[in-house]
């Protein structure tokens, strides 16, 4: 058997277990790379890597496609730094490649590098003015920085300016879904299809929403309609991706809808609903167009290497809990040189097992080592300590001052917004005491939602000034008092932290310069964690 036939046989054997219905296997790079694109689009990352490893690129175009595919894989499995290497490598091969720029924008967004993410997104927008994906990235940046209302309005206005744009509609629906309003996202997609029923992208997106909510039959119907429309438009790759999806998911049970977390302290909310953070003073603006400084093409490149198959894991590692348990969660932050995590008592109370996930994707088991009898504070010890520089330094704690700007960081509505990255909300310290002049807590205007419990409140120097604990029961006050109070949220004073955390609370002054939201986010991304348990 000659070398070429041997290679083809290996390729056919590697793909045979699929049972895929969507294309006839052909020889050469086109078949292998096309198959890999289908696999990546449907989340079959290990299979895609196996296929790519078996193929030796024939030319620079193959190298470009492989870099893009590996970048997408690493981005999907929540390894953005590795993904960025491949997207940057793709840029050295093609300085104006839309997918490379968008991939770099998404990777920088996950890394908390908002300015870089915006720069790449706008560079991509210059290449394809009709795509709304760069606008979606800009809006998510606004959401992460604590401006959800402006981010929403930014994309909503885009749909009004381009009412017939599938891309604009999907960008807005994706954003609405990201903020927990799946039904609203469905409504926008359905309304669009009533005006433009021959829109395959929207049919396909709506199918994904239906599948996620448990409507498998409707999802498959929509997928088949989208496949027919793609075929009529000559978009055969998109058609084949759908056929592969149906082959993979058609006979499987739909994904379980995530359980909702525990209610915040002070807010018994049986329906699990919460208000979005309020509008901030500065509106979200679309960044101006500018040129990204991209390295010139090099004759000799050091290509990033990809990991062995066993390093590839599902997107967002699962918590190490038994199957089919209802996970509840909140936020926390790393202390004591990487050994411990501070959170709220009500986040872990009555839990059976405990684990944390950092903003960098690590999942670590933990055990409870302290529960306060007087304050809503608990401390967990990590089974595997993190490096010392991943903890908030022992001296980075100070007392809050009324009128000072603060930032709440944590995982609000994590079961809707996602578990992979924390979010920010901005506000100020409005009162030195809490509910009924409670001396152990203070009042702040930065909005908090379910999932923020136990997370840190930072001043703009990067010092922890409080531990988020809850908000007023707005519905009860509306019913009892006839009005709806705004911006009344509470945090625990840091001087209530127990000695086991080994922190030192200093004065509220700082000699350094104030940090921007992006600088604070990047500095704390690996130090603020999601805390999870089950009952």
Coordinates of C-alpha atoms in Angstrom, one line a residue, residues 12-502:
X12 CA -11.5 7.2 6.6
X13 CA -11.1 5.0 9.8
X14 CA -10.8 8.2 11.9
X15 CA -14.1 9.4 10.6
X16 CA -16.0 6.2 10.3
X17 CA -17.3 6.1 13.9
X18 CA -19.3 9.3 13.2
X19 CA -22.1 7.8 11.3
X20 CA -22.3 11.3 9.6
X21 CA -24.9 11.8 6.9
X22 CA -23.7 15.0 5.5
X23 CA -21.0 14.5 2.9
X24 CA -19.1 11.9 0.9
X25 CA -15.5 11.5 2.1
X26 CA -13.1 12.8 -0.6
X27 CA -9.4 12.9 -0.7
X28 CA -7.0 15.6 0.3
X29 CA -7.1 18.7 2.5
X30 CA -10.5 20.0 1.4
X31 CA -12.2 16.9 2.9
X32 CA -10.2 16.8 6.1
X33 CA -10.4 20.5 6.9
X34 CA -14.1 20.7 5.9
X35 CA -14.8 17.8 8.2
X36 CA -12.9 19.4 11.0
X37 CA -14.9 22.6 10.5
X38 CA -18.1 20.6 10.9
X39 CA -16.8 18.9 14.0
X40 CA -15.8 22.2 15.6
X41 CA -19.1 23.9 14.8
X42 CA -20.9 21.1 16.6
X43 CA -18.7 21.0 19.7
X44 CA -16.9 17.7 18.8
X45 CA -13.4 19.1 19.7
X46 CA -11.5 15.9 20.5
X47 CA -12.6 14.3 17.2
X48 CA -11.6 17.5 15.4
X49 CA -8.1 17.5 16.9
X50 CA -7.6 13.9 16.1
X51 CA -8.4 14.6 12.5
X52 CA -6.2 17.7 12.3
X53 CA -3.3 15.8 13.8
X54 CA -3.5 13.2 11.1
X55 CA -3.3 15.8 8.3
X56 CA -0.1 17.5 7.1
X57 CA -0.9 20.9 5.7
X58 CA -0.2 21.2 2.0
X59 CA 0.2 25.0 1.7
X60 CA -0.2 28.3 3.6
X61 CA -3.9 28.2 3.2
X62 CA -4.1 24.9 5.1
X63 CA -1.9 26.3 7.8
X64 CA -4.2 29.3 8.1
X65 CA -7.3 27.1 8.4
X66 CA -5.7 24.9 11.0
X67 CA -4.7 27.8 13.1
X68 CA -8.2 29.2 13.0
X69 CA -9.8 25.9 13.9
X70 CA -7.5 25.3 16.8
X71 CA -8.1 28.8 18.0
X72 CA -11.8 28.2 18.0
X73 CA -11.4 24.9 19.8
X74 CA -9.3 26.4 22.6
X75 CA -11.7 29.3 22.9
X76 CA -14.6 26.9 23.3
X77 CA -12.9 24.9 26.0
X78 CA -12.2 28.0 28.0
X79 CA -8.5 28.4 27.3
X80 CA -8.5 31.9 25.9
X81 CA -4.7 32.5 26.2
X82 CA -4.0 29.4 24.1
X83 CA -6.7 30.4 21.7
X84 CA -5.2 33.8 21.3
X85 CA -1.8 32.3 20.2
X86 CA -3.5 30.5 17.3
X87 CA -5.6 33.6 16.2
X88 CA -2.5 35.7 16.3
X89 CA -0.6 33.1 14.3
X90 CA -3.5 33.2 11.8
X91 CA -3.1 37.0 11.6
X92 CA 0.6 36.7 10.7
X93 CA -0.5 34.6 7.7
X94 CA -3.4 36.9 6.6
X95 CA -3.4 40.4 8.0
X96 CA -7.0 41.0 7.1
X97 CA -8.7 37.7 8.0
X98 CA -12.1 38.4 9.6
X99 CA -12.3 35.1 11.6
X100 CA -8.8 35.7 13.0
X101 CA -9.7 39.2 14.2
X102 CA -13.0 38.1 15.7
X103 CA -11.4 35.2 17.4
X104 CA -8.7 37.4 18.9
X105 CA -11.5 39.8 20.1
X106 CA -13.3 37.0 21.8
X107 CA -10.1 35.6 23.4
X108 CA -9.1 39.0 24.7
X109 CA -12.6 39.5 26.1
X110 CA -12.4 36.2 28.1
X111 CA -9.0 37.4 29.4
X112 CA -10.5 40.6 30.6
X113 CA -8.5 42.7 28.1
X114 CA -11.3 44.9 27.1
X115 CA -9.4 47.6 25.2
X116 CA -7.6 44.9 23.1
X117 CA -10.9 43.1 22.5
X118 CA -12.6 46.3 21.3
X119 CA -9.6 47.1 19.0
X120 CA -9.8 43.7 17.3
X121 CA -13.6 43.8 17.1
X122 CA -13.5 47.2 15.3
X123 CA -10.8 46.1 13.0
X124 CA -13.0 43.1 12.0
X125 CA -15.9 45.6 11.6
X126 CA -13.9 47.5 9.0
X127 CA -13.4 44.3 7.0
X128 CA -17.1 43.3 7.1
X129 CA -19.5 46.2 7.9
X130 CA -22.5 43.9 7.5
X131 CA -21.5 41.6 10.3
X132 CA -22.9 42.5 13.8
X133 CA -20.6 40.1 15.6
X134 CA -18.1 42.9 16.4
X135 CA -21.0 44.9 17.8
X136 CA -22.0 42.0 19.9
X137 CA -18.5 41.8 21.4
X138 CA -18.6 45.6 22.1
X139 CA -21.9 45.1 23.9
X140 CA -20.6 42.2 26.0
X141 CA -17.7 44.3 27.0
X142 CA -20.2 46.9 28.2
X143 CA -22.0 44.3 30.2
X144 CA -18.8 43.0 31.8
X145 CA -17.8 46.6 32.7
X146 CA -21.2 47.2 34.4
X147 CA -23.2 49.0 31.8
X148 CA -26.0 46.5 30.8
X149 CA -28.6 49.1 29.9
X150 CA -26.4 51.0 27.5
X151 CA -25.1 47.7 26.0
X152 CA -28.7 46.6 25.4
X153 CA -29.7 49.9 23.8
X154 CA -26.6 49.9 21.6
X155 CA -27.6 46.6 20.0
X156 CA -31.3 47.4 20.0
X157 CA -30.6 50.5 18.0
X158 CA -28.5 48.5 15.6
X159 CA -31.6 46.3 14.9
X160 CA -33.7 49.4 14.3
X161 CA -31.2 50.8 11.9
X162 CA -30.9 47.5 10.0
X163 CA -34.3 45.8 10.5
X164 CA -33.7 43.3 7.7
X165 CA -30.2 42.2 9.0
X166 CA -30.1 38.6 10.2
X167 CA -26.7 39.4 11.8
X168 CA -28.0 42.3 13.8
X169 CA -31.1 40.4 15.0
X170 CA -28.9 37.4 16.1
X171 CA -26.4 39.7 17.8
X172 CA -29.2 41.3 19.8
X173 CA -31.0 38.0 20.6
X174 CA -27.7 36.5 21.7
X175 CA -27.1 39.5 24.1
X176 CA -30.7 39.3 25.4
X177 CA -30.2 35.6 26.0
X178 CA -26.9 36.2 27.7
X179 CA -28.6 38.5 30.3
X180 CA -31.1 35.7 31.1
X181 CA -34.0 36.6 28.9
X182 CA -34.3 33.5 26.7
X183 CA -38.0 34.0 26.1
X184 CA -37.4 37.5 24.9
X185 CA -34.6 36.3 22.6
X186 CA -37.0 33.7 21.2
X187 CA -39.7 36.4 20.7
X188 CA -37.3 38.7 18.7
X189 CA -36.2 35.8 16.5
X190 CA -39.8 34.6 15.9
X191 CA -40.9 38.2 15.0
X192 CA -38.0 38.5 12.5
X193 CA -39.0 35.2 10.9
X194 CA -42.6 36.4 10.5
X195 CA -41.2 39.2 8.3
X196 CA -38.4 37.2 6.7
X197 CA -39.2 33.4 6.8
X198 CA -36.4 32.6 4.4
X199 CA -33.6 33.5 6.8
X200 CA -31.6 30.4 7.5
X201 CA -29.3 32.0 10.1
X202 CA -32.2 33.0 12.3
X203 CA -34.0 29.6 11.8
X204 CA -30.7 28.0 12.9
X205 CA -30.3 30.3 15.9
X206 CA -33.9 29.8 17.0
X207 CA -33.5 26.1 16.8
X208 CA -30.6 26.3 19.3
X209 CA -32.7 28.3 21.7
X210 CA -35.5 25.7 21.4
X211 CA -33.2 22.8 22.0
X212 CA -31.6 24.5 25.1
X213 CA -35.1 25.0 26.6
X214 CA -36.0 21.4 26.0
X215 CA -38.1 21.6 22.8
X216 CA -36.2 19.0 20.9
X217 CA -38.8 18.3 18.2
X218 CA -39.2 22.0 17.4
X219 CA -35.5 22.4 17.3
X220 CA -35.1 19.6 14.8
X221 CA -37.9 21.0 12.6
X222 CA -36.2 24.4 12.6
X223 CA -32.8 22.9 11.9
X224 CA -34.2 21.0 8.8
X225 CA -35.8 24.2 7.5
X226 CA -32.6 26.1 7.9
X227 CA -30.7 23.3 6.1
X228 CA -33.0 23.5 3.1
X229 CA -32.6 27.2 3.0
X230 CA -28.8 27.0 3.2
X231 CA -28.9 24.5 0.3
X232 CA -31.0 26.8 -1.9
X233 CA -28.5 29.6 -1.2
X234 CA -25.5 27.4 -2.1
X235 CA -24.2 27.4 1.5
X236 CA -23.3 23.7 1.6
X237 CA -20.9 23.9 4.6
X238 CA -23.7 25.4 6.8
X239 CA -26.1 22.8 5.5
X240 CA -23.7 20.0 6.4
X241 CA -23.1 21.4 9.9
X242 CA -26.8 21.1 10.5
X243 CA -27.1 17.6 9.2
X244 CA -24.2 16.6 11.5
X245 CA -25.9 18.3 14.4
X246 CA -29.1 16.3 13.7
X247 CA -27.1 13.1 13.5
X248 CA -25.4 13.9 16.8
X249 CA -28.4 15.3 18.8
X250 CA -31.5 14.0 17.1
X251 CA -31.8 11.0 19.3
X252 CA -30.4 12.4 22.5
X253 CA -32.2 14.0 25.4
X254 CA -32.0 17.8 25.3
X255 CA -29.7 19.4 27.8
X256 CA -31.0 20.0 31.3
X257 CA -32.1 23.5 32.1
X258 CA -29.6 24.7 34.8
X259 CA -30.9 24.9 38.4
X260 CA -31.3 28.3 39.9
X261 CA -29.0 29.3 42.8
X262 CA -29.9 30.1 46.3
X263 CA -31.7 33.4 46.9
X264 CA -29.6 36.3 48.1
X265 CA -29.7 37.1 51.8
X266 CA -32.4 39.7 52.5
X267 CA -34.2 38.8 49.3
X268 CA -36.6 35.8 49.4
X269 CA -37.4 35.6 45.7
X270 CA -39.1 32.3 44.9
X271 CA -39.4 33.1 41.2
X272 CA -35.7 33.7 40.9
X273 CA -36.1 37.0 39.1
X274 CA -33.9 40.0 39.6
X275 CA -33.5 43.5 38.2
X276 CA -30.7 44.3 35.7
X277 CA -28.2 46.8 37.0
X278 CA -29.2 50.5 36.5
X279 CA -27.9 52.7 33.8
X280 CA -24.6 54.3 34.5
X281 CA -23.8 57.9 34.0
X282 CA -21.6 57.4 30.9
X283 CA -23.4 55.8 27.9
X284 CA -21.8 53.0 26.1
X285 CA -20.3 54.2 22.8
X286 CA -19.2 52.1 19.9
X287 CA -15.4 52.5 19.7
X288 CA -14.1 54.5 16.8
X289 CA -12.6 52.7 13.9
X290 CA -8.8 52.3 14.1
X291 CA -6.1 50.0 12.8
X292 CA -4.9 47.1 14.9
X293 CA -1.1 46.8 15.2
X294 CA -0.7 43.3 13.8
X295 CA 2.8 41.8 13.2
X296 CA 4.0 41.7 9.7
X297 CA 4.2 38.4 7.9
X298 CA 7.4 36.5 8.9
X299 CA 9.1 34.0 6.7
X300 CA 9.9 31.8 9.8
X301 CA 7.3 31.6 12.5
X302 CA 7.3 29.9 15.8
X303 CA 3.9 28.2 15.6
X304 CA 1.9 27.5 18.8
X305 CA 1.6 23.9 19.6
X306 CA -1.6 22.3 20.5
X307 CA -2.2 20.0 23.5
X308 CA -2.5 16.2 23.5
X309 CA -6.0 14.9 23.2
X310 CA -6.3 14.2 26.9
X311 CA -5.9 17.9 27.7
X312 CA -9.0 18.8 25.7
X313 CA -11.9 19.0 28.1
X314 CA -15.5 20.1 27.6
X315 CA -16.2 23.8 27.5
X316 CA -16.3 25.1 31.1
X317 CA -15.2 22.2 33.3
X318 CA -18.1 20.7 35.4
X319 CA -18.0 20.8 39.1
X320 CA -16.9 17.5 40.6
X321 CA -20.4 16.7 42.0
X322 CA -22.6 13.6 41.5
X323 CA -24.7 13.6 38.3
X324 CA -28.3 15.1 38.4
X325 CA -27.8 17.1 41.6
X326 CA -29.1 20.7 41.8
X327 CA -26.1 23.0 42.0
X328 CA -26.4 26.2 43.9
X329 CA -23.8 28.9 43.9
X330 CA -22.5 32.4 44.7
X331 CA -19.3 34.3 44.6
X332 CA -16.1 34.5 46.7
X333 CA -12.5 35.7 46.6
X334 CA -9.1 34.0 47.3
X335 CA -7.2 34.9 50.5
X336 CA -4.4 33.6 52.7
X337 CA -1.8 33.2 50.0
X338 CA -4.0 31.1 47.7
X339 CA -5.1 28.6 50.4
X340 CA -8.6 29.9 51.3
X341 CA -11.8 31.5 49.8
X342 CA -14.1 33.9 51.6
X343 CA -17.8 33.8 50.7
X344 CA -21.2 34.2 52.4
X345 CA -22.5 31.7 55.0
X346 CA -25.8 31.4 53.1
X347 CA -24.0 30.4 49.9
X348 CA -22.6 27.2 51.4
X349 CA -25.1 26.5 54.2
X350 CA -26.4 22.9 54.3
X351 CA -24.2 22.0 51.3
X352 CA -22.9 18.5 51.0
X353 CA -19.7 19.1 48.9
X354 CA -18.0 22.2 47.8
X355 CA -15.9 23.5 44.9
X356 CA -14.8 26.7 43.3
X357 CA -14.2 27.9 39.7
X358 CA -11.8 30.7 39.1
X359 CA -12.2 33.4 36.4
X360 CA -9.4 31.5 34.6
X361 CA -11.3 28.3 34.4
X362 CA -9.7 26.2 37.2
X363 CA -12.1 24.0 39.2
X364 CA -10.9 23.0 42.7
X365 CA -12.6 21.1 45.5
X366 CA -12.9 22.8 48.8
X367 CA -14.0 22.2 52.4
X368 CA -15.6 24.5 54.9
X369 CA -13.2 25.5 57.7
X370 CA -15.1 28.5 59.3
X371 CA -18.7 29.6 59.6
X372 CA -19.4 32.8 61.4
X373 CA -22.2 32.7 64.0
X374 CA -22.7 36.5 64.0
X375 CA -22.0 37.5 60.3
X376 CA -23.0 36.1 57.0
X377 CA -19.4 34.9 56.4
X378 CA -17.9 31.5 55.6
X379 CA -14.3 30.5 54.8
X380 CA -13.4 27.5 52.6
X381 CA -10.0 25.8 52.3
X382 CA -8.9 24.7 48.8
X383 CA -7.9 21.1 48.3
X384 CA -5.2 22.3 46.0
X385 CA -3.8 25.7 46.9
X386 CA -3.4 28.3 44.2
X387 CA -0.1 30.3 43.7
X388 CA 0.4 33.1 46.2
X389 CA 0.0 35.8 43.5
X390 CA -3.5 34.5 42.8
X391 CA -4.7 35.6 46.3
X392 CA -5.8 39.2 47.1
X393 CA -2.8 40.4 49.1
X394 CA -3.1 40.4 52.9
X395 CA -2.7 44.2 53.0
X396 CA -5.2 45.1 50.2
X397 CA -8.2 45.6 52.6
X398 CA -9.5 49.0 53.7
X399 CA -12.6 50.5 55.4
X400 CA -15.2 52.0 53.0
X401 CA -15.8 55.7 53.0
X402 CA -19.1 57.3 52.1
X403 CA -19.1 58.9 48.7
X404 CA -16.2 56.7 47.4
X405 CA -16.7 54.9 44.1
X406 CA -16.7 51.1 44.4
X407 CA -17.0 48.1 42.1
X408 CA -18.8 44.8 42.9
X409 CA -17.3 41.8 41.2
X410 CA -18.8 38.3 41.0
X411 CA -21.0 35.9 39.2
X412 CA -24.5 37.4 39.2
X413 CA -27.2 35.1 37.6
X414 CA -24.4 32.6 36.8
X415 CA -27.0 30.0 35.7
X416 CA -28.0 32.4 32.9
X417 CA -25.0 34.6 32.2
X418 CA -22.5 31.8 32.4
X419 CA -20.0 30.4 34.9
X420 CA -16.9 31.2 32.9
X421 CA -16.2 34.8 33.7
X422 CA -17.2 37.3 36.5
X423 CA -18.9 40.6 35.8
X424 CA -18.6 44.1 37.3
X425 CA -21.2 46.6 38.5
X426 CA -20.3 50.1 39.5
X427 CA -21.6 52.4 42.2
X428 CA -20.6 54.2 45.4
X429 CA -20.7 53.8 49.2
X430 CA -23.9 55.5 50.2
X431 CA -24.1 54.9 53.9
X432 CA -21.6 53.6 56.6
X433 CA -24.2 51.3 58.1
X434 CA -26.6 48.8 56.8
X435 CA -30.3 47.9 57.4
X436 CA -31.6 49.5 60.5
X437 CA -28.2 51.1 61.1
X438 CA -26.5 47.7 61.4
X439 CA -22.8 48.4 62.2
X440 CA -21.5 45.2 60.6
X441 CA -22.7 46.1 57.1
X442 CA -22.8 49.2 54.9
X443 CA -25.0 50.4 52.0
X444 CA -23.9 50.8 48.4
X445 CA -25.5 51.8 45.1
X446 CA -23.8 49.2 42.9
X447 CA -26.5 46.7 41.9
X448 CA -26.2 43.1 43.1
X449 CA -28.1 40.1 41.9
X450 CA -28.4 36.4 42.7
X451 CA -25.0 34.9 42.5
X452 CA -23.1 38.1 43.7
X453 CA -23.4 36.9 47.3
X454 CA -20.0 36.5 48.9
X455 CA -18.1 38.4 46.2
X456 CA -15.8 41.3 46.9
X457 CA -16.5 45.0 46.8
X458 CA -13.4 46.9 45.6
X459 CA -12.5 50.5 45.8
X460 CA -10.8 51.9 42.7
X461 CA -7.4 51.3 44.2
X462 CA -8.0 47.5 44.1
X463 CA -8.6 47.2 47.9
X464 CA -11.4 45.0 49.2
X465 CA -13.8 47.2 51.2
X466 CA -16.6 44.8 51.7
X467 CA -18.2 41.4 51.1
X468 CA -21.4 41.5 49.0
X469 CA -24.3 40.1 51.0
X470 CA -27.7 41.2 49.5
X471 CA -30.3 43.8 48.8
X472 CA -33.7 44.9 49.9
X473 CA -36.8 42.8 49.0
X474 CA -38.1 45.2 46.4
X475 CA -41.3 43.4 45.7
X476 CA -42.2 43.2 49.4
X477 CA -41.6 46.9 49.8
X478 CA -43.6 47.7 46.7
X479 CA -46.5 45.7 48.1
X480 CA -46.3 47.0 51.7
X481 CA -45.2 50.6 51.1
X482 CA -46.5 51.3 47.6
X483 CA -43.1 52.4 46.1
X484 CA -40.0 50.8 44.6
X485 CA -36.7 51.8 46.2
X486 CA -33.6 51.9 44.0
X487 CA -29.9 51.3 44.5
X488 CA -30.2 49.9 48.0
X489 CA -27.7 47.1 48.4
X490 CA -25.5 45.8 51.2
X491 CA -22.1 44.5 51.9
X492 CA -20.3 43.3 55.1
X493 CA -17.4 45.4 56.4
X494 CA -14.0 43.8 55.8
X495 CA -13.1 44.2 59.5
X496 CA -15.6 41.5 60.2
X497 CA -13.4 38.9 58.5
X498 CA -12.1 36.2 60.9
X499 CA -8.5 35.8 61.9
X500 CA -8.3 32.6 59.8
X501 CA -8.2 34.6 56.6
X502 CA -5.0 36.4 57.6

